[in-house]
Tab-separated table of C-alpha atoms in Angstrom:
chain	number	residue	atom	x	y	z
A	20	UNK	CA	-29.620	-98.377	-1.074
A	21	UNK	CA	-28.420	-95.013	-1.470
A	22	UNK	CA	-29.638	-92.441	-4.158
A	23	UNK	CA	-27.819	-92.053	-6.873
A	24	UNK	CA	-26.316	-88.489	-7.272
A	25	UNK	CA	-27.867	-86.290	-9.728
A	26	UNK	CA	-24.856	-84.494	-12.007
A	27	UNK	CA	-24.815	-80.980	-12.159
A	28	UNK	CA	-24.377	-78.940	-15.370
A	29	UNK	CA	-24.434	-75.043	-15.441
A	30	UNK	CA	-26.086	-72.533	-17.294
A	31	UNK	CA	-23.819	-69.610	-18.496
A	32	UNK	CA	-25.906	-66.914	-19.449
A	33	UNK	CA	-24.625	-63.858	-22.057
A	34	UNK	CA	-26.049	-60.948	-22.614
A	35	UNK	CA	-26.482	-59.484	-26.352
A	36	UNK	CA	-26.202	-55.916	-26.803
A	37	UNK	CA	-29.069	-53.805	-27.692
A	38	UNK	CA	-29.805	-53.960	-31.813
A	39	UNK	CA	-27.446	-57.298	-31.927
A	40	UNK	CA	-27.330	-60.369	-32.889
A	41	UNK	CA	-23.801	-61.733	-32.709
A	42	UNK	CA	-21.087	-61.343	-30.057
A	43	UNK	CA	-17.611	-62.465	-30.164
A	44	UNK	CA	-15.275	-63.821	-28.012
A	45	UNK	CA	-12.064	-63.112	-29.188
A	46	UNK	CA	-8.092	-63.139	-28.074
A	47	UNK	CA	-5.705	-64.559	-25.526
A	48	UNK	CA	-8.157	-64.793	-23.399
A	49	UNK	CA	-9.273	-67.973	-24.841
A	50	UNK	CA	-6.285	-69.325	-25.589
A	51	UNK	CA	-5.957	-71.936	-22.242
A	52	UNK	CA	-6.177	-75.123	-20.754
A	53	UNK	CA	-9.955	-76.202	-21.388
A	54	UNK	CA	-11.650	-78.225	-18.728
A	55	UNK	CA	-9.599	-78.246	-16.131
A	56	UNK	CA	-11.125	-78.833	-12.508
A	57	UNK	CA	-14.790	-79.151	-14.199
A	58	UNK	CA	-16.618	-82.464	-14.314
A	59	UNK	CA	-20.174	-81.060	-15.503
A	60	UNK	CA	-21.532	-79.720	-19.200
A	61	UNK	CA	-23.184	-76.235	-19.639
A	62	UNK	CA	-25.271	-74.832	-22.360
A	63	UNK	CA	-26.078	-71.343	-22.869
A	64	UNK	CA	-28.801	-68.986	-24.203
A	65	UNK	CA	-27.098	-68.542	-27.767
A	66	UNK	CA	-26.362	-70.763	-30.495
A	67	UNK	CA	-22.420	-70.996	-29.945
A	68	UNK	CA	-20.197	-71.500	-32.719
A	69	UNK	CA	-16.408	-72.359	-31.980
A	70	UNK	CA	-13.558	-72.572	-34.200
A	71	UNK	CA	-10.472	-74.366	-32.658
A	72	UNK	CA	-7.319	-72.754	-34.834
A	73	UNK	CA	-4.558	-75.680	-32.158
A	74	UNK	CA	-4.916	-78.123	-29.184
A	75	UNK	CA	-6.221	-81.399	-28.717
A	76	UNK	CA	-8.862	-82.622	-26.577
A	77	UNK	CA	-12.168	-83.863	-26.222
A	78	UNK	CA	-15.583	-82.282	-27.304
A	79	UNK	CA	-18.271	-83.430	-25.528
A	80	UNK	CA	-21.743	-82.691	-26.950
A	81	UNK	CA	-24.701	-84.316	-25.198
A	82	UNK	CA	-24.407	-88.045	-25.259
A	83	UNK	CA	-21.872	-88.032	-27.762
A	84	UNK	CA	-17.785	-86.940	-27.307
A	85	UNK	CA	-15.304	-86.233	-30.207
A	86	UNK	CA	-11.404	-85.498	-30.173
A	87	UNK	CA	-10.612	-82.299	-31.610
A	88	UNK	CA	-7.699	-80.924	-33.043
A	89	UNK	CA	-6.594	-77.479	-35.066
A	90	UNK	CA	-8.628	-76.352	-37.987
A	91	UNK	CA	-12.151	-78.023	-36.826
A	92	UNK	CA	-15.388	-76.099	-35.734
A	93	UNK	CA	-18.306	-76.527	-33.803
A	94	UNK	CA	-21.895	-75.555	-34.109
A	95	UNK	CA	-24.054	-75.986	-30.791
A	96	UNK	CA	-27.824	-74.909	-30.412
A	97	UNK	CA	-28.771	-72.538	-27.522
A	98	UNK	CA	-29.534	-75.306	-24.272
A	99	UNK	CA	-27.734	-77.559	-25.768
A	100	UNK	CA	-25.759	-80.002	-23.125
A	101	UNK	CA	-21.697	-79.624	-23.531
A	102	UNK	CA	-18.252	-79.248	-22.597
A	103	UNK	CA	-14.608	-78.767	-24.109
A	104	UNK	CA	-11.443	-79.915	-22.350
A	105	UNK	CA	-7.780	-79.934	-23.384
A	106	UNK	CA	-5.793	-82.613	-23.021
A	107	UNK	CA	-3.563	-82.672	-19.658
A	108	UNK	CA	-1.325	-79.982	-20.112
A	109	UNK	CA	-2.023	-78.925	-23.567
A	110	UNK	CA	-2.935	-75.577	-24.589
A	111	UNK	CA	-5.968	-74.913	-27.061
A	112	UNK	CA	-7.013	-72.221	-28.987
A	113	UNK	CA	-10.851	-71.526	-29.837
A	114	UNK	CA	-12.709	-68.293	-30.676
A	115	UNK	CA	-16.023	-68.429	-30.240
A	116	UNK	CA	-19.437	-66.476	-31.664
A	117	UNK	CA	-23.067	-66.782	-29.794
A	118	UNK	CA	-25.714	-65.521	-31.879
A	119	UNK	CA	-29.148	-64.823	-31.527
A	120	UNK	CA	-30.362	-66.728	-34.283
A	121	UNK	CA	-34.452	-65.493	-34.417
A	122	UNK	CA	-33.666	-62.440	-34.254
A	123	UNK	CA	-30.723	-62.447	-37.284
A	124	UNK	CA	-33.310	-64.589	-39.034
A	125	UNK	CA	-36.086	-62.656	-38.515
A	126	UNK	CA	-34.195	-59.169	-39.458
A	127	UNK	CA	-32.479	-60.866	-42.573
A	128	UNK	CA	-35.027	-63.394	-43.848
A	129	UNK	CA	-37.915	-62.088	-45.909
A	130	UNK	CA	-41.594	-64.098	-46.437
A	131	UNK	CA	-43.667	-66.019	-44.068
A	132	UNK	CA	-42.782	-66.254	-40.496
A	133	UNK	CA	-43.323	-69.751	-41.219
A	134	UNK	CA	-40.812	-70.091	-43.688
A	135	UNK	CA	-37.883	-68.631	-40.428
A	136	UNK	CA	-39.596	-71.236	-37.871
A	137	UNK	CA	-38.762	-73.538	-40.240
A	138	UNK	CA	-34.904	-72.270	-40.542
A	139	UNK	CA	-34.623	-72.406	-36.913
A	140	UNK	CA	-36.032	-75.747	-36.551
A	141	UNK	CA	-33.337	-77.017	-38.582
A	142	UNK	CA	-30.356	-75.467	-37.386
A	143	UNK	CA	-31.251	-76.778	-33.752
A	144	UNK	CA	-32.185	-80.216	-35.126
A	145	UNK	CA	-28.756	-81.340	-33.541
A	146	UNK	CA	-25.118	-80.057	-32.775
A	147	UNK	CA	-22.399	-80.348	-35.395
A	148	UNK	CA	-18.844	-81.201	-35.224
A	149	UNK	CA	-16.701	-80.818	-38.089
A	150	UNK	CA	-13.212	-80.907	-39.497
A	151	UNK	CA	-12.399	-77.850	-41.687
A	152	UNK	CA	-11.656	-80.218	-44.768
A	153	UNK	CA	-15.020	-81.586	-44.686
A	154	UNK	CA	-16.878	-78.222	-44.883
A	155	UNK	CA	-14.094	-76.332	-46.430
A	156	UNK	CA	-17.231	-73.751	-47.322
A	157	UNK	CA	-17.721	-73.122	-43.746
A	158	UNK	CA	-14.660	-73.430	-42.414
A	159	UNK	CA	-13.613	-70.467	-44.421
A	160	UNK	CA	-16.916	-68.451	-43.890
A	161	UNK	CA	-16.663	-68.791	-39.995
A	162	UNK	CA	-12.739	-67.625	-40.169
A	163	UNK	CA	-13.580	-64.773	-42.248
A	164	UNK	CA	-16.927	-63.734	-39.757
A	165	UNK	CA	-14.114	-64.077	-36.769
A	166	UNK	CA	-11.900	-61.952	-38.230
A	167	UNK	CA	-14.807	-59.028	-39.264
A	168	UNK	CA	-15.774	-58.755	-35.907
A	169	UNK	CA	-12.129	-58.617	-34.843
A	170	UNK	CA	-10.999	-55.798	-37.418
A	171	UNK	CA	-14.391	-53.667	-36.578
A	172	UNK	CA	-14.405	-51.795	-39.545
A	173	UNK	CA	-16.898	-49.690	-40.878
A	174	UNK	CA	-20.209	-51.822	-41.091
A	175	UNK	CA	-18.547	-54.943	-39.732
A	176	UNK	CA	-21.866	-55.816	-37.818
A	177	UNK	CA	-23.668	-55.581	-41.026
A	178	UNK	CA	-20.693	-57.732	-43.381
A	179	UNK	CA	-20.782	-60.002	-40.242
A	180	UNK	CA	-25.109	-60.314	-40.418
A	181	UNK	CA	-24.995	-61.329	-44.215
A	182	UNK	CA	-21.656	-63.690	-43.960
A	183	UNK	CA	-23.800	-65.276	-40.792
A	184	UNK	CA	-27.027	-65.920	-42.669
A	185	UNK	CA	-25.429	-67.733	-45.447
A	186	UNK	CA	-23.117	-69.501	-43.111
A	187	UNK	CA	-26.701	-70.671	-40.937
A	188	UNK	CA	-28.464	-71.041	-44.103
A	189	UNK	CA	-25.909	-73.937	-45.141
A	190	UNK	CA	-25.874	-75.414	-41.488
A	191	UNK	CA	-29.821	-75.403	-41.984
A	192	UNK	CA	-29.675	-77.319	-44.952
A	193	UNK	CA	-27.178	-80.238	-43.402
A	194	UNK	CA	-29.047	-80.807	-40.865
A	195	UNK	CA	-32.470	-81.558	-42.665
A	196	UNK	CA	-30.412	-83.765	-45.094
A	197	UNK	CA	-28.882	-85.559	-42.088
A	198	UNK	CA	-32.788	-86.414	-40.398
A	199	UNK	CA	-34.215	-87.229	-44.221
A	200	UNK	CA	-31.916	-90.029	-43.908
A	201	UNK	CA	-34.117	-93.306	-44.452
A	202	UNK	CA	-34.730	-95.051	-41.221
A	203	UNK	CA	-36.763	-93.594	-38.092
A	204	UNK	CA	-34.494	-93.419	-35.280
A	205	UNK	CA	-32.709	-89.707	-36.755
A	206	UNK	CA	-36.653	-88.410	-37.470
A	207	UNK	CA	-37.941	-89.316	-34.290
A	208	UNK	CA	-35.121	-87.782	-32.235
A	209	UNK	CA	-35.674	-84.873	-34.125
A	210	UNK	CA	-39.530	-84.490	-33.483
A	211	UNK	CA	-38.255	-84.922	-29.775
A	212	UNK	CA	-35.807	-82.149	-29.894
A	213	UNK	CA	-38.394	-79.859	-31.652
A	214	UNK	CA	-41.467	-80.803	-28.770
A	215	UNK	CA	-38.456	-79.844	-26.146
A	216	UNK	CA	-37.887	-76.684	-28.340
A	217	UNK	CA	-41.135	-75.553	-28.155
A	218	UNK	CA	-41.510	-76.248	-24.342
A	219	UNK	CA	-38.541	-74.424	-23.618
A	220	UNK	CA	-40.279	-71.404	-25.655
A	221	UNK	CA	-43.832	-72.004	-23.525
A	222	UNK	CA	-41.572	-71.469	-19.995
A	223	UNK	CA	-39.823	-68.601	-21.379
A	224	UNK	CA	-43.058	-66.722	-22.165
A	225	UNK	CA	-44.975	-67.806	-19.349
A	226	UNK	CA	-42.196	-68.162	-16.463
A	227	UNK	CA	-43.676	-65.439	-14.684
A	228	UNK	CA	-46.782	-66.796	-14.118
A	229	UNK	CA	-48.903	-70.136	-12.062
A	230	UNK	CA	-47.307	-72.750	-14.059
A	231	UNK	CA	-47.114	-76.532	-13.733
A	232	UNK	CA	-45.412	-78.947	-15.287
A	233	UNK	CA	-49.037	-80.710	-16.627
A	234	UNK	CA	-49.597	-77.389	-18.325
A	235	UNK	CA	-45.942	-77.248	-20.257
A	236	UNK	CA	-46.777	-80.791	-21.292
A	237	UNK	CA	-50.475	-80.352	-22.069
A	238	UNK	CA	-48.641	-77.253	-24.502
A	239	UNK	CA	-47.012	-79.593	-26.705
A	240	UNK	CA	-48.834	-82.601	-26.515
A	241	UNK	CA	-47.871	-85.310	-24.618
A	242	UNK	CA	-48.317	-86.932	-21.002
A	243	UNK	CA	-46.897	-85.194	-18.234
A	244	UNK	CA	-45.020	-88.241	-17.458
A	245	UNK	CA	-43.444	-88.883	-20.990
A	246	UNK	CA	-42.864	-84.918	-20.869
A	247	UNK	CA	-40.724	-84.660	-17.485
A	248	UNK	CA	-38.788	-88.418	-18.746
A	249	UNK	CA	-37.983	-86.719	-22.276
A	250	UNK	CA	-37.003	-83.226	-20.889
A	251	UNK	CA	-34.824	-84.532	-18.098
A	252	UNK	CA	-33.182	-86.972	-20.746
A	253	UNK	CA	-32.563	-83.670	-23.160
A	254	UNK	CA	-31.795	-81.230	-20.467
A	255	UNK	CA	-29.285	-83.107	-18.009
A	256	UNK	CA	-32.714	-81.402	-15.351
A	257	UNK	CA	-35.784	-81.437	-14.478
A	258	UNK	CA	-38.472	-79.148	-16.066
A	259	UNK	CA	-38.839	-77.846	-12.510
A	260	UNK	CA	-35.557	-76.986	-12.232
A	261	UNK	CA	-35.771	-75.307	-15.318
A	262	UNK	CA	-38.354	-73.002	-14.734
A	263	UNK	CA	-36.900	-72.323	-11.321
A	264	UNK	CA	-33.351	-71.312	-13.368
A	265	UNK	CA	-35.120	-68.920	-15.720
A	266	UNK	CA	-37.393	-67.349	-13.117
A	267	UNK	CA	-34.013	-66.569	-10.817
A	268	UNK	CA	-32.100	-65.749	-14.080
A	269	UNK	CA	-35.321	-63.151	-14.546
A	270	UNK	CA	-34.970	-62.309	-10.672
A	271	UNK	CA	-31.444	-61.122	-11.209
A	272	UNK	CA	-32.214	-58.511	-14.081
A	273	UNK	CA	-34.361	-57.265	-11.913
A	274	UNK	CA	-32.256	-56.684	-9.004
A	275	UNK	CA	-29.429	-55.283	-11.304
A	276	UNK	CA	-31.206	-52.891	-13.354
A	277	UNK	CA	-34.281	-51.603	-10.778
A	278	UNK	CA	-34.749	-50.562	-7.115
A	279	UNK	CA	-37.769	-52.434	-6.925
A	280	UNK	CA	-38.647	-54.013	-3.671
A	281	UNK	CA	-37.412	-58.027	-3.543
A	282	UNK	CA	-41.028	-59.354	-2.893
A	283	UNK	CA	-42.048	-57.309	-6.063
A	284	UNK	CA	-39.106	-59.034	-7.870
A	285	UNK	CA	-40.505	-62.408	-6.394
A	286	UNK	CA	-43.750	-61.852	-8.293
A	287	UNK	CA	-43.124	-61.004	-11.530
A	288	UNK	CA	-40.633	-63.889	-11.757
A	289	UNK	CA	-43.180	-66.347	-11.057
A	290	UNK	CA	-42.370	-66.521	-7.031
A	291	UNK	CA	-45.964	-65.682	-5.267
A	292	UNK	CA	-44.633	-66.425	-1.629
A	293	UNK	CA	-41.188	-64.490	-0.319
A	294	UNK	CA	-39.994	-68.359	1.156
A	295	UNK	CA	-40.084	-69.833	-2.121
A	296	UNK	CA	-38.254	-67.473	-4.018
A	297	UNK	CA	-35.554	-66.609	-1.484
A	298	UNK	CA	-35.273	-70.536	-1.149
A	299	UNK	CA	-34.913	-71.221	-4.875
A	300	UNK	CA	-32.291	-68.077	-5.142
A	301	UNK	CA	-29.971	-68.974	-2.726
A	302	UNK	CA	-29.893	-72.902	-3.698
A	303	UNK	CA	-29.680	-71.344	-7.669
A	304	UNK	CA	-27.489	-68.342	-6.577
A	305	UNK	CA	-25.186	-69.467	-3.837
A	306	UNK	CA	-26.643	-66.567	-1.558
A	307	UNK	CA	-29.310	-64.530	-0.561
A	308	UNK	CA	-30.874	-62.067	-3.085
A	309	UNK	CA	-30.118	-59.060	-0.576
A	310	UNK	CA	-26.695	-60.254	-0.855
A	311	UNK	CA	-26.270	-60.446	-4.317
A	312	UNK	CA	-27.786	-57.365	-5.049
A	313	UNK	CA	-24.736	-55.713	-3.419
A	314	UNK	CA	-22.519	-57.883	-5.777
A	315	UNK	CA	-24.113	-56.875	-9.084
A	316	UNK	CA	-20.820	-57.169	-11.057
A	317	UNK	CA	-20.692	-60.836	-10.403
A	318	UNK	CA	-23.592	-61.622	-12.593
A	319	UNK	CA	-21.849	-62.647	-15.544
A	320	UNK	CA	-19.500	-65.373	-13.624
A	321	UNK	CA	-21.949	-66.084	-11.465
A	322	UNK	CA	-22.718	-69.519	-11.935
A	323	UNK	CA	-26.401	-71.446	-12.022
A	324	UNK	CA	-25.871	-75.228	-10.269
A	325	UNK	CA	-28.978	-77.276	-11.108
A	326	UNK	CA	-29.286	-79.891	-8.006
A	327	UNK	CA	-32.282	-77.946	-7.038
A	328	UNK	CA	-34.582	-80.794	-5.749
A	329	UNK	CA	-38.106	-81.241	-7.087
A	330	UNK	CA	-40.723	-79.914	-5.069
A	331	UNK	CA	-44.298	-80.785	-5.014
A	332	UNK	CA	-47.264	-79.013	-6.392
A	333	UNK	CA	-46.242	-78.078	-9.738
């Protein structure tokens, strides 16, 4: 019997600019045909929050998929499984923020650094999908951020910062109302989400150095066994291929911003033999790290396919 094929999804990495914590995504340029020719969800390294102003379509966020249509909004936690697509030959119109919500919280909110764990916690319990007459609040709140960032007016980061925080602050306070629901199922998909949370923090801190799966799992917990079912059930991948993702995502900061040698590169990212890492980049990259190097400009489209295969020894 043949193996089944694993799907694919793609990480599409942004890049905040120094002293940020919101970008924007703005124009014509996102006015289009969404989905067409893709099959496979993404997720990204922001929290993403898109407002639709026309179209129809289908919103897919992890398990679950919605029709959308003018005048509803979407609020998706950074590595969170998903996908948007138009219907055939209709024309939608989103705008979209990422922000960097620990370190908005953590510049904004004042008292324990308990007290902003516990904000972020919330507001990546789950993903939320809403029509603008059901959170009229929001709805209004995330039109009015959009068009700060577009007019860029004196201060606009700093209007944009506060109308944020209140805007996350609400979305914080939905989603622990939606898992103090009574009944178990809503609470114990949450306690999952937070143990992949906080695995997902372990491997970025710790990326670059002799790590194995056993040890992630050991981090928060659980059995290795229960760890790699749960992540790969989360993720849409393994929490090899994972690691293997950030370390080449790591790999190709180097190579863009230093002249360092490639085996250097190898071994801060984690990589300890030249094989492995040149392996891992071209199967992550599409080519060889000499290659891309030459082809810096691409890093932003470039795009990270995760049907690396599992290797042994982690």
């Amino acid at each position: 019997m043949s193996r089944k094929r694993k799907k694919t999804a793609e990480f599409r990495y942004y890049r905040m600019p120094e002293k940020r914590t919101i970008i924007a995504l703005l124009g014509e340029k996102w006015q289009q045909n969404y989905g067409r020719n893709i099959d496979y969800l993404h997720f990204h390294n922001f929290l993403e929050i898109g407002y639709c102003y026309e179209g129809r379509g289908s919103m897919i966020l992890g398990t679950e998929e919605y029709l959308f249509r003018g005048g509803e909004f979407t609020v998706i936690p950074k590595n969170y499984l998903h996908t948007t697509n138009s219907e055939p030959g209709n024309i939608s119109t989103w705008e979209y923020l990422f922000v960097d919500v620990e370190q908005l919280l953590r510049k904004l909110v004042s008292g324990a650094p308990g007290y902003v764990d516990q904000m972020i916690q919330a507001i990546n319990q789950k993903a939320v999908f809403a029509k603008g007459n059901e959170m009229p609040y929001l709805a209004e709140l995330l039109k009015r951020i959009l068009d700060t960032m577009r007019e860029g007016k004196m201060f606009y980061l700093e209007e944009a910062e506060g109308m944020m925080l209140a805007f996350l602050s609400e979305i914080a306070r939905k989603n622990i109302a939606f898992f103090d629901q009574p009944g178990g199922g809503v609470r114990e998909e949450a306690r999952m989400n937070n143990l992949i949370y906080r695995s997902l923090d372990y491997i970025s801190d710790h990326y670059h150095e002799r790590m194995k799966v056993s040890d992630i799992a050991a981090q928060i917990h659980i059995s290795e066994t229960h760890f790699r079912r749960v992540f790969s059930q989360c993720m849409g991948m393994s929490p090899l291929e994972y690691i293997n993702m950030v370390r080449i995502q790591s790999a190709c900061e180097y190579l863009r911003k230093t002249d360092e040698p490639i085996a250097t590169i190898a071994g801060k990212c984690g990589y300890f033999t030249s094989s492995t890492f040149n392996r891992n980049f071209q199967k992550i990259m599409g080519m060889a790290p000499e290659e891309w190097k030459k082809r810096p400009e691409n890093y932003e489209q470039q795009i990270l396919q995760f049907n690396v295969r599992s290797e042994e020894g982690w």
